[in-house]
Tab-separated table of N, CA and C in Angstrom:
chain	number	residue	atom	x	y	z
A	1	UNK	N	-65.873	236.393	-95.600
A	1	UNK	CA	-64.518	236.772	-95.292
A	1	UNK	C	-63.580	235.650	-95.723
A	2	UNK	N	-62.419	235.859	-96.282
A	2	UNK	CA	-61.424	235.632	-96.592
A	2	UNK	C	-60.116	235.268	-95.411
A	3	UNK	N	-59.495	234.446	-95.167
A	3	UNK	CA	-57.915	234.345	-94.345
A	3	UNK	C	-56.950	234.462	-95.474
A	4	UNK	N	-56.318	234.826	-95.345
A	4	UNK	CA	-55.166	234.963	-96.378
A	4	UNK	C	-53.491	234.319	-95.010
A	5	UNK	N	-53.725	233.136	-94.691
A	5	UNK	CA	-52.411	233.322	-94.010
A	5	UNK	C	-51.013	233.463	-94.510
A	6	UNK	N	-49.691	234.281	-94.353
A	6	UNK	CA	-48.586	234.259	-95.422
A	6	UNK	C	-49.145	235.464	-95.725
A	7	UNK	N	-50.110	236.165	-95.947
A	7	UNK	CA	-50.433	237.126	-96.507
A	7	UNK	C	-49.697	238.326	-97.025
A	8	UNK	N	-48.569	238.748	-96.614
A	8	UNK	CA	-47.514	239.617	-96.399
A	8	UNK	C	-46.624	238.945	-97.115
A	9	UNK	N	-46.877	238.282	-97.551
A	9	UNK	CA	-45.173	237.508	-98.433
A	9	UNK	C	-45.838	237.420	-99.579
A	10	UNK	N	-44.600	237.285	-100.569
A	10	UNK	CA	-44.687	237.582	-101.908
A	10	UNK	C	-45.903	236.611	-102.839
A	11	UNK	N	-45.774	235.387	-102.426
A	11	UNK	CA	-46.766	234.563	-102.977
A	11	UNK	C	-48.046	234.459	-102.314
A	12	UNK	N	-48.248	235.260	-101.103
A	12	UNK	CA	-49.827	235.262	-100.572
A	12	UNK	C	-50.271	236.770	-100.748
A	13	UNK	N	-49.521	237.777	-100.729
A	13	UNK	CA	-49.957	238.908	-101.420
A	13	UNK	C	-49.952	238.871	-102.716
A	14	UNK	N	-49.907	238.260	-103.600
A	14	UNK	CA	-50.132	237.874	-104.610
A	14	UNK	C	-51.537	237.172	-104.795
A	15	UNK	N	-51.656	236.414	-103.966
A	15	UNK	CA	-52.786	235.777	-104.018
A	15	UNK	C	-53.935	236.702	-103.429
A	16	UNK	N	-53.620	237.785	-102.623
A	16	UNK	CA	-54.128	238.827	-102.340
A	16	UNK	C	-55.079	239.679	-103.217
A	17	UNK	N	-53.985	239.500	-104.105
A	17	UNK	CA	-54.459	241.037	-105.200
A	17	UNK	C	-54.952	239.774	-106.356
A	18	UNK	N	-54.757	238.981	-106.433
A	18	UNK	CA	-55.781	238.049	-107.482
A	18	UNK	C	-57.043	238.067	-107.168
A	19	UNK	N	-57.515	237.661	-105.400
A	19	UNK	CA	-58.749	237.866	-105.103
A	19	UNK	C	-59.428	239.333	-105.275
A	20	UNK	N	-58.657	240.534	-104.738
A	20	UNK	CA	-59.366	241.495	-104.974
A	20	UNK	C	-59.697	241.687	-106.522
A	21	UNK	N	-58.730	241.312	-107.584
A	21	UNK	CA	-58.870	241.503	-108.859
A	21	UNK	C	-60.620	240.852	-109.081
A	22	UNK	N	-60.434	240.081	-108.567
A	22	UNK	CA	-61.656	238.604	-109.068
A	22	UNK	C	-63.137	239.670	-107.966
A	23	UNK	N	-62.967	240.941	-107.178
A	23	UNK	CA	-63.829	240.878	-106.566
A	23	UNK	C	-64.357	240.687	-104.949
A	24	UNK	N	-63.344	239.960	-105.012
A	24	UNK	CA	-63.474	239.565	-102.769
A	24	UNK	C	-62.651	240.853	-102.175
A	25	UNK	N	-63.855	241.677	-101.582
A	25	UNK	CA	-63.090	242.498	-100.793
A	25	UNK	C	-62.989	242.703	-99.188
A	26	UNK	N	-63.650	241.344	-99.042
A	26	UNK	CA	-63.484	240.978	-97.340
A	26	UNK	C	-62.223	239.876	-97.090
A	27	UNK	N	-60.809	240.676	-96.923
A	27	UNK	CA	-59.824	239.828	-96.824
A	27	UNK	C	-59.117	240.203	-95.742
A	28	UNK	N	-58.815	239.018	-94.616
A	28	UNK	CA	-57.789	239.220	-93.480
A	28	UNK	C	-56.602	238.921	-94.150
A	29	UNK	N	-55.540	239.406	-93.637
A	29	UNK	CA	-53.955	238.725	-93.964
A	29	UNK	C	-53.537	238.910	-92.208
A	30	UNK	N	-52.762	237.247	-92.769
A	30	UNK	CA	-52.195	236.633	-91.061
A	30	UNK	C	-50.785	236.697	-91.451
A	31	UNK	N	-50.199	237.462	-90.619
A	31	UNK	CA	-48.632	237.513	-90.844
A	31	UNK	C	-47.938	238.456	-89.987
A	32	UNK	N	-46.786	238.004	-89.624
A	32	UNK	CA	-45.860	238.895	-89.232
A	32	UNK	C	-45.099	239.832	-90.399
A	33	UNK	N	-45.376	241.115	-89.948
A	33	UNK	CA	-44.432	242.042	-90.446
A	33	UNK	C	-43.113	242.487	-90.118
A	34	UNK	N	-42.889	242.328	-89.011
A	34	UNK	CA	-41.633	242.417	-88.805
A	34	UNK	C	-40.527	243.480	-88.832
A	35	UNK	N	-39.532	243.634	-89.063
A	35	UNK	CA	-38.794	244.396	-89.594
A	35	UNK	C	-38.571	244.303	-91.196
A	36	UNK	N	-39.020	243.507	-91.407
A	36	UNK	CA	-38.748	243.541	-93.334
A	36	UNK	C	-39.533	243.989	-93.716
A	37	UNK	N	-39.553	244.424	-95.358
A	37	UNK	CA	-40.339	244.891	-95.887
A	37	UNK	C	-41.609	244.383	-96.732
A	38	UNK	N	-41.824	243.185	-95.869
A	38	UNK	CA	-43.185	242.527	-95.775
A	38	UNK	C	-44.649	243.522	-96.547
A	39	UNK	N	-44.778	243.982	-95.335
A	39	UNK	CA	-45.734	245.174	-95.445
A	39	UNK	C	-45.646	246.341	-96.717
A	40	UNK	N	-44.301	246.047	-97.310
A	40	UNK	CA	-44.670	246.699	-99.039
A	40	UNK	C	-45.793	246.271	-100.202
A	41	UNK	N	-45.221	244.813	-99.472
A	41	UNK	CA	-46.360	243.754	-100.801
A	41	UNK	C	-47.938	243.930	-100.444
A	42	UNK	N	-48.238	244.426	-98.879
A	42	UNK	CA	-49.937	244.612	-98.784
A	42	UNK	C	-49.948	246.003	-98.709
A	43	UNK	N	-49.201	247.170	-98.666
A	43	UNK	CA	-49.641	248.474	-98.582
A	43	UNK	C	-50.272	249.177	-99.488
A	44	UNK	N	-50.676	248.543	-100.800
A	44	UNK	CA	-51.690	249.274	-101.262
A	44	UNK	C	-52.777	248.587	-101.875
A	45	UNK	N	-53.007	247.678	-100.796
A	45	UNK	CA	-54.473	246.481	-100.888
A	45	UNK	C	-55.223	247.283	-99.769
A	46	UNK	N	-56.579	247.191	-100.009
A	46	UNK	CA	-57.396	247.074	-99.050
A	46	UNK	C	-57.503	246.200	-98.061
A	47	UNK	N	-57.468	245.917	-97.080
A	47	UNK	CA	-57.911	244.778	-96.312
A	47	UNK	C	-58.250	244.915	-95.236
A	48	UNK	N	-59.270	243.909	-94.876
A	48	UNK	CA	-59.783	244.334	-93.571
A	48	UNK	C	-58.778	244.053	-92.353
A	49	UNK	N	-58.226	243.326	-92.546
A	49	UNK	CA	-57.427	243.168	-90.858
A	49	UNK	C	-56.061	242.670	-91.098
A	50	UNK	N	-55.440	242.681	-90.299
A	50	UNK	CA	-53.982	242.420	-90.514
A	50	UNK	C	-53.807	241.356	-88.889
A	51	UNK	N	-53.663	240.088	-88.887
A	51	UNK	CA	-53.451	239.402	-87.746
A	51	UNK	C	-52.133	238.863	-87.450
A	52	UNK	N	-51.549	238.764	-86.514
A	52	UNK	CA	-50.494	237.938	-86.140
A	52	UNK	C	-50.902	236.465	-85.912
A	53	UNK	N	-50.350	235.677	-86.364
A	53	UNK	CA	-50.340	234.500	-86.118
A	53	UNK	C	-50.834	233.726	-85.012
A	54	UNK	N	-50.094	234.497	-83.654
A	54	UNK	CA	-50.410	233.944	-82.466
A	54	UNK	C	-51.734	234.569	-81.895
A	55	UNK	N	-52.125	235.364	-82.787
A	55	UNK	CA	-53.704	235.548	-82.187
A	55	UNK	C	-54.630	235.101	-83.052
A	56	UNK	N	-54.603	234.296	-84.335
A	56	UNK	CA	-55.662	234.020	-85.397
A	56	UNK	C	-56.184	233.299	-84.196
A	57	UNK	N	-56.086	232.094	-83.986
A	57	UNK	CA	-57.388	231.468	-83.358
A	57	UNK	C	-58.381	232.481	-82.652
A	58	UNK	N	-58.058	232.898	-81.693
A	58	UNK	CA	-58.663	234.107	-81.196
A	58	UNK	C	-59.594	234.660	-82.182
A	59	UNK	N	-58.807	235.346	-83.218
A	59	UNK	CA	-59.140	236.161	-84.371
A	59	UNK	C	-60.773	234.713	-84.774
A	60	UNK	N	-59.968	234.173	-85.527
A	60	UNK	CA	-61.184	232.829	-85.786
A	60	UNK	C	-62.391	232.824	-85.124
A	61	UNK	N	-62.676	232.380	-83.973
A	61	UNK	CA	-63.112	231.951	-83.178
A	61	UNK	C	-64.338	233.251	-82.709
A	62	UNK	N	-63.892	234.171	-82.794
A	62	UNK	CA	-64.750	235.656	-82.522
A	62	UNK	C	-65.349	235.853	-84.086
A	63	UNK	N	-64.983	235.823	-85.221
A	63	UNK	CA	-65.333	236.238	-86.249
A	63	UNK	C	-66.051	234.562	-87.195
A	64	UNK	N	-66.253	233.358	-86.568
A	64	UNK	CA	-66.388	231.717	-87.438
A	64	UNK	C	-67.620	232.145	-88.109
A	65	UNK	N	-68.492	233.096	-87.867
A	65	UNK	CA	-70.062	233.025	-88.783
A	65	UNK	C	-69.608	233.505	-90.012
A	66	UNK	N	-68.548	234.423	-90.306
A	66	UNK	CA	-67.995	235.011	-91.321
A	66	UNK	C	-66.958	234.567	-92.544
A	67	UNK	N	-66.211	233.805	-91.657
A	67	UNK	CA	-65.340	233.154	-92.556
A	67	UNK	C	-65.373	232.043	-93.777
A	68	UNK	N	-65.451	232.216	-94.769
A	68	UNK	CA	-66.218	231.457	-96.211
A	68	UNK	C	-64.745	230.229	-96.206
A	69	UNK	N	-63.535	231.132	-96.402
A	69	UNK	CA	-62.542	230.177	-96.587
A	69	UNK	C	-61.285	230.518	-96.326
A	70	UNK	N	-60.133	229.463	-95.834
A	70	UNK	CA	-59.247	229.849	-95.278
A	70	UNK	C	-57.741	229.517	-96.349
A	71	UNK	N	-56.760	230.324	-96.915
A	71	UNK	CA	-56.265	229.647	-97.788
A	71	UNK	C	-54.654	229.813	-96.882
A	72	UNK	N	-53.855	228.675	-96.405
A	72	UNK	CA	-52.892	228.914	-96.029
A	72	UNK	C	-51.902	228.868	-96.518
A	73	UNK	N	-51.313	230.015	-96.654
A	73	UNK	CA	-50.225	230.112	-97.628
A	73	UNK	C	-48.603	230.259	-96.801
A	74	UNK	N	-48.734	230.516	-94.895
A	74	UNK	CA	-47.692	230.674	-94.463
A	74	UNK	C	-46.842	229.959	-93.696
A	75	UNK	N	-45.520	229.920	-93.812
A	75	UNK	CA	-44.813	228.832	-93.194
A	75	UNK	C	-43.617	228.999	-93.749
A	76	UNK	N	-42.425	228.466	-92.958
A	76	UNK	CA	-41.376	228.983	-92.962
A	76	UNK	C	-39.978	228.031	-93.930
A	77	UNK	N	-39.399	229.125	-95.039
A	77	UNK	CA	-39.277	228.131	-96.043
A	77	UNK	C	-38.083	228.331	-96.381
A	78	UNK	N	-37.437	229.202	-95.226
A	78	UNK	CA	-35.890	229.504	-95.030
A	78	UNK	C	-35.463	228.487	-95.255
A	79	UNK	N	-34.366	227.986	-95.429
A	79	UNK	CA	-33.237	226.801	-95.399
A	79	UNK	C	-32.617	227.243	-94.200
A	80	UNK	N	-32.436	228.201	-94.338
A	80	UNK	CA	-31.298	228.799	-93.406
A	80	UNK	C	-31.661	228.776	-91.789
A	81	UNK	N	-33.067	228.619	-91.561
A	81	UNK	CA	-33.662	228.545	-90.332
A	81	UNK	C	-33.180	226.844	-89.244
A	82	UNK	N	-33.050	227.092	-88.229
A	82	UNK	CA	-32.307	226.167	-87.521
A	82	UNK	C	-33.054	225.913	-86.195
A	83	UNK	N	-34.017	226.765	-85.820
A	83	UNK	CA	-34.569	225.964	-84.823
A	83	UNK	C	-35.761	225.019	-85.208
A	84	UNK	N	-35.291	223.510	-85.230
A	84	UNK	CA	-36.524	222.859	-85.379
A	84	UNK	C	-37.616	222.942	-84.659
A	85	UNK	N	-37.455	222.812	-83.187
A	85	UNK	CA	-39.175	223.498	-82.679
A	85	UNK	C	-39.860	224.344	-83.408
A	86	UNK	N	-39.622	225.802	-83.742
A	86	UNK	CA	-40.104	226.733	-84.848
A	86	UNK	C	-40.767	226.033	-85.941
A	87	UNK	N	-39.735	225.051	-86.395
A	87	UNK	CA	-39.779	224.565	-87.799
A	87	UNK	C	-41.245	223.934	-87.591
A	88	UNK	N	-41.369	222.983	-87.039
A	88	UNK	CA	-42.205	221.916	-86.452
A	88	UNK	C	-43.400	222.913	-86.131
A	89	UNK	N	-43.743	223.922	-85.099
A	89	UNK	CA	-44.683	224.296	-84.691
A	89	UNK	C	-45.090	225.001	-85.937
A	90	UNK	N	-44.844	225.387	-86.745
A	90	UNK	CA	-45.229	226.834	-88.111
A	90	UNK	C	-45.421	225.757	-89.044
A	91	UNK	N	-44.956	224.736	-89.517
A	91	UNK	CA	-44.632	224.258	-90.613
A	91	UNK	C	-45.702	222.949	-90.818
A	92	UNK	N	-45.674	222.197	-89.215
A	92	UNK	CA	-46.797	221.244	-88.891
A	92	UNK	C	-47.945	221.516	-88.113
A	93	UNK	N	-47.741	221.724	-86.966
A	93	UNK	CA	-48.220	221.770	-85.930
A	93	UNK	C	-49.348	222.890	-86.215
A	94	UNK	N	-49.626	224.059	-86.635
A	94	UNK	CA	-50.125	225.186	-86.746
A	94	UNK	C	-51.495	225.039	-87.878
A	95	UNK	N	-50.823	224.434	-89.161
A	95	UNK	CA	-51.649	223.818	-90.089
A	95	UNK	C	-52.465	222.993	-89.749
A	96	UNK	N	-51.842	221.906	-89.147
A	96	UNK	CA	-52.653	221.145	-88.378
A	96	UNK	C	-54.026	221.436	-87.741
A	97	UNK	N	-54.003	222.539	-86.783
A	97	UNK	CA	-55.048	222.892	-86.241
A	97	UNK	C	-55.739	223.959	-86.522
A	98	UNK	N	-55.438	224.709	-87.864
A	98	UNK	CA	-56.063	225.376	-89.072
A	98	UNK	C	-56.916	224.204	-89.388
A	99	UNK	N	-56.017	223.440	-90.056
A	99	UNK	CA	-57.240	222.652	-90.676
A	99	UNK	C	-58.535	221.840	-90.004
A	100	UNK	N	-57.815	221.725	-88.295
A	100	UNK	CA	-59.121	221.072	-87.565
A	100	UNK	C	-60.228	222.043	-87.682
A	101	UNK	N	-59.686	223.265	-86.912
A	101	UNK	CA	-60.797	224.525	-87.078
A	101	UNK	C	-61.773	224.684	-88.355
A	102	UNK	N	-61.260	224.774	-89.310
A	102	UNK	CA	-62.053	224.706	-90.964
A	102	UNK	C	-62.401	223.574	-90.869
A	103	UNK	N	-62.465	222.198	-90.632
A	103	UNK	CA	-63.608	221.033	-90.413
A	103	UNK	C	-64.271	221.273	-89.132
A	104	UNK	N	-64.388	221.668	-88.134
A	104	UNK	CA	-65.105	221.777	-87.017
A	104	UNK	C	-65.934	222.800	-87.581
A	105	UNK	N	-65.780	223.802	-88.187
A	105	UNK	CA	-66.849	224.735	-88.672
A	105	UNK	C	-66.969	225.033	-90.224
A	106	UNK	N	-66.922	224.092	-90.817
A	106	UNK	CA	-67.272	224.029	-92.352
A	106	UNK	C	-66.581	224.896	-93.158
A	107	UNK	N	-65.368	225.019	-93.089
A	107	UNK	CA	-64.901	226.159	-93.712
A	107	UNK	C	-63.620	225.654	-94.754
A	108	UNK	N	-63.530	226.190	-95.634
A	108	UNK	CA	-62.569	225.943	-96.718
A	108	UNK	C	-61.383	226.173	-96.082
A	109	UNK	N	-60.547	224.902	-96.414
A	109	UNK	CA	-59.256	225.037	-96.214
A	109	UNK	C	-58.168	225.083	-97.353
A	110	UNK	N	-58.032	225.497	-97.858
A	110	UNK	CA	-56.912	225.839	-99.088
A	110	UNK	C	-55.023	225.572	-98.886
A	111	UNK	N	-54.627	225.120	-98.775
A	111	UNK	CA	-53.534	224.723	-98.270
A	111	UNK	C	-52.522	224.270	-99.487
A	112	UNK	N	-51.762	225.614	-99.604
A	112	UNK	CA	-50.319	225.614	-100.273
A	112	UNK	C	-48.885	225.632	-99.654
A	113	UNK	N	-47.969	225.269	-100.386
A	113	UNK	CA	-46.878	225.417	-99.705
A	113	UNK	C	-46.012	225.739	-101.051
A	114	UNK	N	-45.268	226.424	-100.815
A	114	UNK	CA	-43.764	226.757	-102.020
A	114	UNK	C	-42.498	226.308	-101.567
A	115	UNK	N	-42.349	225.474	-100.583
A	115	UNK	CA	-41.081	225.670	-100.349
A	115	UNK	C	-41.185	223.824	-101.021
């Protein structure tokens, strides 16, 4: 299995449909959908699960024998966004303990950012 976090946004559904192109068809995407039209860019991928953010660990943690690699692609890259707590918890804080999780259980951590 695959994490796709960001998954729903333009550059991780992208990265979405590269993997299925290449073959991987065990892929979660972690993301809020929201009211936008997020959910255009994965509606005609296969995928196995669709997670919110605030439940991946959860998600993780029930599924760790499965997970090959984790590629994080999400985080918040508004300018326009103004609460630094947000900023801080999504942007640092969150990655952060992605990436502990993928060294506590051997798992690929892939870690992009676009902004």
């Amino acid at each position: 299995m695959i994490i796709v976090t960001g998954g729903a946004g333009f550059i991780g559904s992208n990265l979405v449909a590269g993997l299925q192109s290449r073959g991987y068809t065990n892929i979660v995407v972690c993301d809020w959908l929201g009211n936008e039209d997020k959910w255009r860019n994965i509606a005609k991928r296969e995928i196995r699960d669709i997670v919110k953010p605030q439940w991946l660990f959860d998600y993780l943690n029930s599924h760790a024998h499965e997970i090959k690699a984790i590629f994080h692609m999400g985080a918040i890259s508004a300018t326009t966004e103004t609460d630094a707590d947000l900023i801080a918890e999504t942007n640092v804080a969150f990655p952060r303990r992605l990436w502990k999780w993928c060294a506590a259980h051997d798992v690929r951590f892939i870690y992009a950012s676009s902004a």
